[in-house]
CSV table of C-alpha atoms and ligand atoms in Angstrom, one decimal:
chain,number,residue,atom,x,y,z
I,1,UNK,CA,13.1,12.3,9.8
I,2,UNK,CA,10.9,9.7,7.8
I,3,UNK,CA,9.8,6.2,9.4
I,4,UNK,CA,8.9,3.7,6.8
I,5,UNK,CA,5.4,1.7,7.4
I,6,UNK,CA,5.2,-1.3,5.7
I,7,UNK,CA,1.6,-3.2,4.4
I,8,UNK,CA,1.8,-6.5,2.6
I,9,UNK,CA,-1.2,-6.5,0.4
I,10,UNK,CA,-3.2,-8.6,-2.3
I,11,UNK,CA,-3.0,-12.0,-3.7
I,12,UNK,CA,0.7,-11.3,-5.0
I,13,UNK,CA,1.8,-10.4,-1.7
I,14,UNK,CA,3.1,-6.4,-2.3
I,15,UNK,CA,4.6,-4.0,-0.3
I,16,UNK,CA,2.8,-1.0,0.4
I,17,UNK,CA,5.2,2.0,2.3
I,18,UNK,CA,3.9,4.8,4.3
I,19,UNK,CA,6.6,7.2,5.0
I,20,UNK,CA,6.0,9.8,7.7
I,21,UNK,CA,7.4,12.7,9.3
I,22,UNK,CA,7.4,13.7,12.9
I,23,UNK,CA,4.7,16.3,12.3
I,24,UNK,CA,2.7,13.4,10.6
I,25,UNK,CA,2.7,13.9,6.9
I,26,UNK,CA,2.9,11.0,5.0
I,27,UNK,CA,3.7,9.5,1.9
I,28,UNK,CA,1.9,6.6,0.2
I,29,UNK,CA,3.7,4.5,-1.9
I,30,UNK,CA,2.1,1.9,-4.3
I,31,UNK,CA,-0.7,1.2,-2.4
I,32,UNK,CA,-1.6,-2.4,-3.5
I,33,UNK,CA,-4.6,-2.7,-1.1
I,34,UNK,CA,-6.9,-4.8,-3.3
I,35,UNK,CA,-9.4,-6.5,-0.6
I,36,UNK,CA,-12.0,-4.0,0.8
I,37,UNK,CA,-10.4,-5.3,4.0
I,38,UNK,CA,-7.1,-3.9,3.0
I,39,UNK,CA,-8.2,-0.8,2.2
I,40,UNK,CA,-10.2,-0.6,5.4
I,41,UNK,CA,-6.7,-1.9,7.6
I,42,UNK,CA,-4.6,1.3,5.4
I,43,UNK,CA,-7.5,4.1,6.2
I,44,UNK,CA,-7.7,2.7,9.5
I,45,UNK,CA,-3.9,2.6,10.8
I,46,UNK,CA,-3.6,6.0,9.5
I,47,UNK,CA,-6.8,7.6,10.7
I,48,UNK,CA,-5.5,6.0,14.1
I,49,UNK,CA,-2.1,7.4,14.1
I,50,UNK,CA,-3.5,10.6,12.6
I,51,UNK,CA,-1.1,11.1,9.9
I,52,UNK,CA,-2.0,12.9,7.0
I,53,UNK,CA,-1.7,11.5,3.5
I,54,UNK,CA,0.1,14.4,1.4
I,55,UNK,CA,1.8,12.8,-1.8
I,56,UNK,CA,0.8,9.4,-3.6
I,57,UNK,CA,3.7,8.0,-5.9
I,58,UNK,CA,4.1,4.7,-7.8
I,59,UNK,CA,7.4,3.2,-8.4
I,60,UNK,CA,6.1,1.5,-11.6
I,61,UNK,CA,2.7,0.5,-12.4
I,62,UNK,CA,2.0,-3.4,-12.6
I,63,UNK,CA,-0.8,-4.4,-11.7
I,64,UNK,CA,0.0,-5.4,-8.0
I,65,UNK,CA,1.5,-1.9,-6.9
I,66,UNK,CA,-1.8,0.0,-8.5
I,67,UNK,CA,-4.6,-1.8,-7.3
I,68,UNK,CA,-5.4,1.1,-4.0
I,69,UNK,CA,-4.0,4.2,-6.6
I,70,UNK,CA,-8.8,5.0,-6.6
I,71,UNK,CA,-9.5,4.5,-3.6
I,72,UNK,CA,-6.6,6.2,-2.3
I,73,UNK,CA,-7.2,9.3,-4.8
I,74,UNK,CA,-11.0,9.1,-3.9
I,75,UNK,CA,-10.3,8.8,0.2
I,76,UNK,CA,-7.8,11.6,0.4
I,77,UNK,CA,-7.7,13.5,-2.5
I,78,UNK,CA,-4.5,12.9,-4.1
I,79,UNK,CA,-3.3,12.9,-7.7
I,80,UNK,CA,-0.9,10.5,-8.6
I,81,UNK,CA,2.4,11.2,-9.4
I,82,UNK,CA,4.4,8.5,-11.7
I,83,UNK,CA,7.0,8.7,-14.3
I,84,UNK,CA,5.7,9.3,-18.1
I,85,UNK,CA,6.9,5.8,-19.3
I,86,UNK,CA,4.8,3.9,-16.8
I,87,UNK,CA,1.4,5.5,-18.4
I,88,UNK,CA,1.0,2.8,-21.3
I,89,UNK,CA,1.6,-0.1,-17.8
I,90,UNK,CA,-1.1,2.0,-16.0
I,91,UNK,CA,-3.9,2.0,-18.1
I,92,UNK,CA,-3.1,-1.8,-19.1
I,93,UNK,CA,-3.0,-2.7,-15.4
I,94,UNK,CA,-7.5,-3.2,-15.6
I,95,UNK,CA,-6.9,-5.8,-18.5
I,96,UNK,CA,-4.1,-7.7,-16.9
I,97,UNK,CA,-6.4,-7.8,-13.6
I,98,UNK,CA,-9.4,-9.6,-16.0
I,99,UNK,CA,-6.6,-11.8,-16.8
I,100,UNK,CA,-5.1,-12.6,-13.5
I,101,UNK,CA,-8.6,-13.1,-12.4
I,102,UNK,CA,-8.0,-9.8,-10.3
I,103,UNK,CA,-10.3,-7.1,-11.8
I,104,UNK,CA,-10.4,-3.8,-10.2
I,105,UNK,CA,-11.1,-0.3,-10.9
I,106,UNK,CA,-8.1,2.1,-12.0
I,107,UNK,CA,-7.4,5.5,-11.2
I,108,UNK,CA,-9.1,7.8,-13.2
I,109,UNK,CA,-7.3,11.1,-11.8
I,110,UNK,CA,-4.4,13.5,-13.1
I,111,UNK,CA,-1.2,12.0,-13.8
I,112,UNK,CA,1.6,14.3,-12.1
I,113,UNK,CA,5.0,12.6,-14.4
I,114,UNK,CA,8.1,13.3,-12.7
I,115,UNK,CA,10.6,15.9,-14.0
I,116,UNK,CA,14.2,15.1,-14.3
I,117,UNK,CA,16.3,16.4,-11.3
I,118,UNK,CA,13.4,16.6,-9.4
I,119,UNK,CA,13.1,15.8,-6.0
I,120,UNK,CA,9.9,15.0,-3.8
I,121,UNK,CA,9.5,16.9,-0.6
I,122,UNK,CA,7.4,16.0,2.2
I,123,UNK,CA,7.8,18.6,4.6
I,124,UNK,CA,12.1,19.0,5.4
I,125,UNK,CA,12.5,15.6,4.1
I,126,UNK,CA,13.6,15.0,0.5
I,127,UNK,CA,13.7,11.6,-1.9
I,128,UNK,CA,15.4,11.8,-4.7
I,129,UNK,CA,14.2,10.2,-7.7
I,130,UNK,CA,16.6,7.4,-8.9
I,131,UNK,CA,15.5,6.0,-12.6
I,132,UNK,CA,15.8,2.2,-12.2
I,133,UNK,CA,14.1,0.7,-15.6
I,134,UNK,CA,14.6,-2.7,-16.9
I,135,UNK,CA,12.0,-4.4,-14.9
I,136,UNK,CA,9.6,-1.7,-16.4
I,137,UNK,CA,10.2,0.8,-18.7
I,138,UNK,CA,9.7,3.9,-15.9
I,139,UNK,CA,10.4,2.1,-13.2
I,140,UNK,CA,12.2,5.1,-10.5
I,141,UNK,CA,13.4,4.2,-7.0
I,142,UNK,CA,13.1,6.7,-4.2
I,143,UNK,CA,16.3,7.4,-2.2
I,144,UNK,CA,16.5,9.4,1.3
I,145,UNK,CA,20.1,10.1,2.2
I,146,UNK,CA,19.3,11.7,5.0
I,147,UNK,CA,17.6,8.6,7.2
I,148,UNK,CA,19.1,6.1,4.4
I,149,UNK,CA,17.1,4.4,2.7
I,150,UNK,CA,15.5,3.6,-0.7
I,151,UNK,CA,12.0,2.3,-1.4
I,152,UNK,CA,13.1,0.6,-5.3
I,153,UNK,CA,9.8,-1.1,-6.3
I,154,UNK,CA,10.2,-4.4,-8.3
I,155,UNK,CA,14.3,-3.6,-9.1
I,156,UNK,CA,16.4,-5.0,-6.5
I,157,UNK,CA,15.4,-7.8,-3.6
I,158,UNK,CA,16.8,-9.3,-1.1
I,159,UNK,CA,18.6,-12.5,-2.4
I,160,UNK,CA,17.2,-11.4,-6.1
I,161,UNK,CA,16.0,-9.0,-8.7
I,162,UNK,CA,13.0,-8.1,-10.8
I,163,UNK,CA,11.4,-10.1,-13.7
I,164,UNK,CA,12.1,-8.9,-17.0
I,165,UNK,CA,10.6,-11.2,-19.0
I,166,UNK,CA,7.5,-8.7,-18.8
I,167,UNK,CA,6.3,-6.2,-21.7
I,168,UNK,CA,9.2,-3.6,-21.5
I,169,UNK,CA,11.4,-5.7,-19.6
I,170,UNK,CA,15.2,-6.0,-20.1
I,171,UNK,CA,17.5,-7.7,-18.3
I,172,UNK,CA,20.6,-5.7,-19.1
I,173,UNK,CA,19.1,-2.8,-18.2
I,174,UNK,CA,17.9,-3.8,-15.1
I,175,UNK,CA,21.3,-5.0,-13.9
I,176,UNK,CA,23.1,-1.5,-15.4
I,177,UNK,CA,20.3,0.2,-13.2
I,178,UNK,CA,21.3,-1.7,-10.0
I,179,UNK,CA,24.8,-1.3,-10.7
I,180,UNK,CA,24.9,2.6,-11.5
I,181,UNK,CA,21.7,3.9,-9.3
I,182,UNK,CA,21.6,1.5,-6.2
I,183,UNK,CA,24.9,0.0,-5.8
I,184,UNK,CA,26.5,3.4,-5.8
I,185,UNK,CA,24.7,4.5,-2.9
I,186,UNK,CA,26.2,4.1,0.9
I,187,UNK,CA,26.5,-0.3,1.7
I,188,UNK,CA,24.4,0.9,5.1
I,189,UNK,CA,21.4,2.1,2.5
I,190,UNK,CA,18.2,0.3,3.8
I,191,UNK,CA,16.3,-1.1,0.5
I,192,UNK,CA,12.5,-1.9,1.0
I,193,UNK,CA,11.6,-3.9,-2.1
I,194,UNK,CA,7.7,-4.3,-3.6
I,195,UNK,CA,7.9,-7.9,-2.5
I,196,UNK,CA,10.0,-9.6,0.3
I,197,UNK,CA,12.0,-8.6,3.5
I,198,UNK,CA,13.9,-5.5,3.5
I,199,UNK,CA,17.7,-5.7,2.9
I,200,UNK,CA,21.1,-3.5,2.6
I,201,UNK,CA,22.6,-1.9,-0.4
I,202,UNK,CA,26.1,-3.7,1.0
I,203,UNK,CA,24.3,-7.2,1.9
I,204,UNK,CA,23.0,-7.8,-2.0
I,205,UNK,CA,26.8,-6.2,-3.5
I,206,UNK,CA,27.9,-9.6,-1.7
I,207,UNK,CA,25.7,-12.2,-1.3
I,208,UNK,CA,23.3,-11.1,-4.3
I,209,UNK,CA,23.6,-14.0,-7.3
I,210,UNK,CA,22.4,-12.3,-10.0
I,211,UNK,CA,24.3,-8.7,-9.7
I,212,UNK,CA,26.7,-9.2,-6.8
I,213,UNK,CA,30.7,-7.1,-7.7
I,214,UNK,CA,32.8,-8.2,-4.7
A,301,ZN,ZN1,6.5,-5.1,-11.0
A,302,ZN,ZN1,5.4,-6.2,-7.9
């Protein structure tokens, strides 16, 4: 079984998710500790619980989900893994930090893309990797049937959806991605968005205004 930890970090207000099993593996995704204070609260909750970091992934790579991808990498050794279109985002992230008046340091590691069909394993526990672009070109959400639930970056909130007025942004593929990758999964899907309260796969079919079908 994986439990979902959730972190709100940095000026833009970003969800960080830990996902761990019951032998304590983890899972850290887009870890948008920024403030040394963050990164401090992240290494200190998980040194606490004594989890195990195993796997860092991004959903996409704006700035505000790659800020803790270093310090992350140089903590506890891990490579990031990310999908091939998201590389050009990545190393732009540093330039759009001078500009947001955000600078930080990028991640300076290997860059483990993600295969088609593949699926990430941590421990028995599988996510499938759903490709969700629109609100950036390599934008992937990752789905676990099992416990039901999908972690979907910047695509689909509660009550709305991604920007796409952004560099590789489209809006009508952003809403074909919500329609054929989330909104076919179960209504009882829990969605953990990068910014916001969680929601339901079934609550944003109905009540969402921008992509809602019934
Ligand atoms: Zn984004
Ligand atoms: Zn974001």
């Amino acid at each position: 079984m994986l439990t979902v930890k959730t972190f709100t970090f940095n000026p833009v207000q970003e969800n960080t998710y830990l996902l761990y099993n019951e032998k304590g593996d983890c899972c850290i995704i887009d870890p948008g500790c920024y403030f040394p204070a963050e990164r401090e609260e992240l290494r200190k909750v998980i040194a606490d619980a004594g989890w195990t970091p195993v796997l860092l992934l991004n959903t996409h790579c704006h700035l505000d989900h790659v800020f803790g991808n270093k310090f992350i990498h140089d903590t506890f050794r891990l490579d990031l893994h990310l999908h091939k279109l998201e590389e050009k985002l990545l190393a732009y992230a540093p330039t759009s930090g001078e500009k947001w008046g955000l600078p930080f340091e990028n991640y300076q590691g290997p860059l483990v893309f993600f295969e088609p069909g593949e699926k990430i394993r941590l421990g028995e526990d599988e996510l499938d990797i759903l490709f969700t672009p629109g609100h950036s070109p390599g934008s992937v959400s990752f789905y676990n049937k099992r416990d039901g639930f999908v972690i979907g970056g910047d695509v689909l909130f509660n009550g709305s959806i991604g920007r796409t007025d952004l560099p590789g942004g489209d809006f009508d593929t952003l809403v074909n991605s919500i329609h054929t990758q989330l909104f076919t999964l179960p209504d009882s899907t829990r969605v953990y968005s990068g910014h916001g309260p969680e929601t339901t796969i079934g609550h944003e079919k109905i009540n969402n205004p921008f992509v809602k079908i019934k």
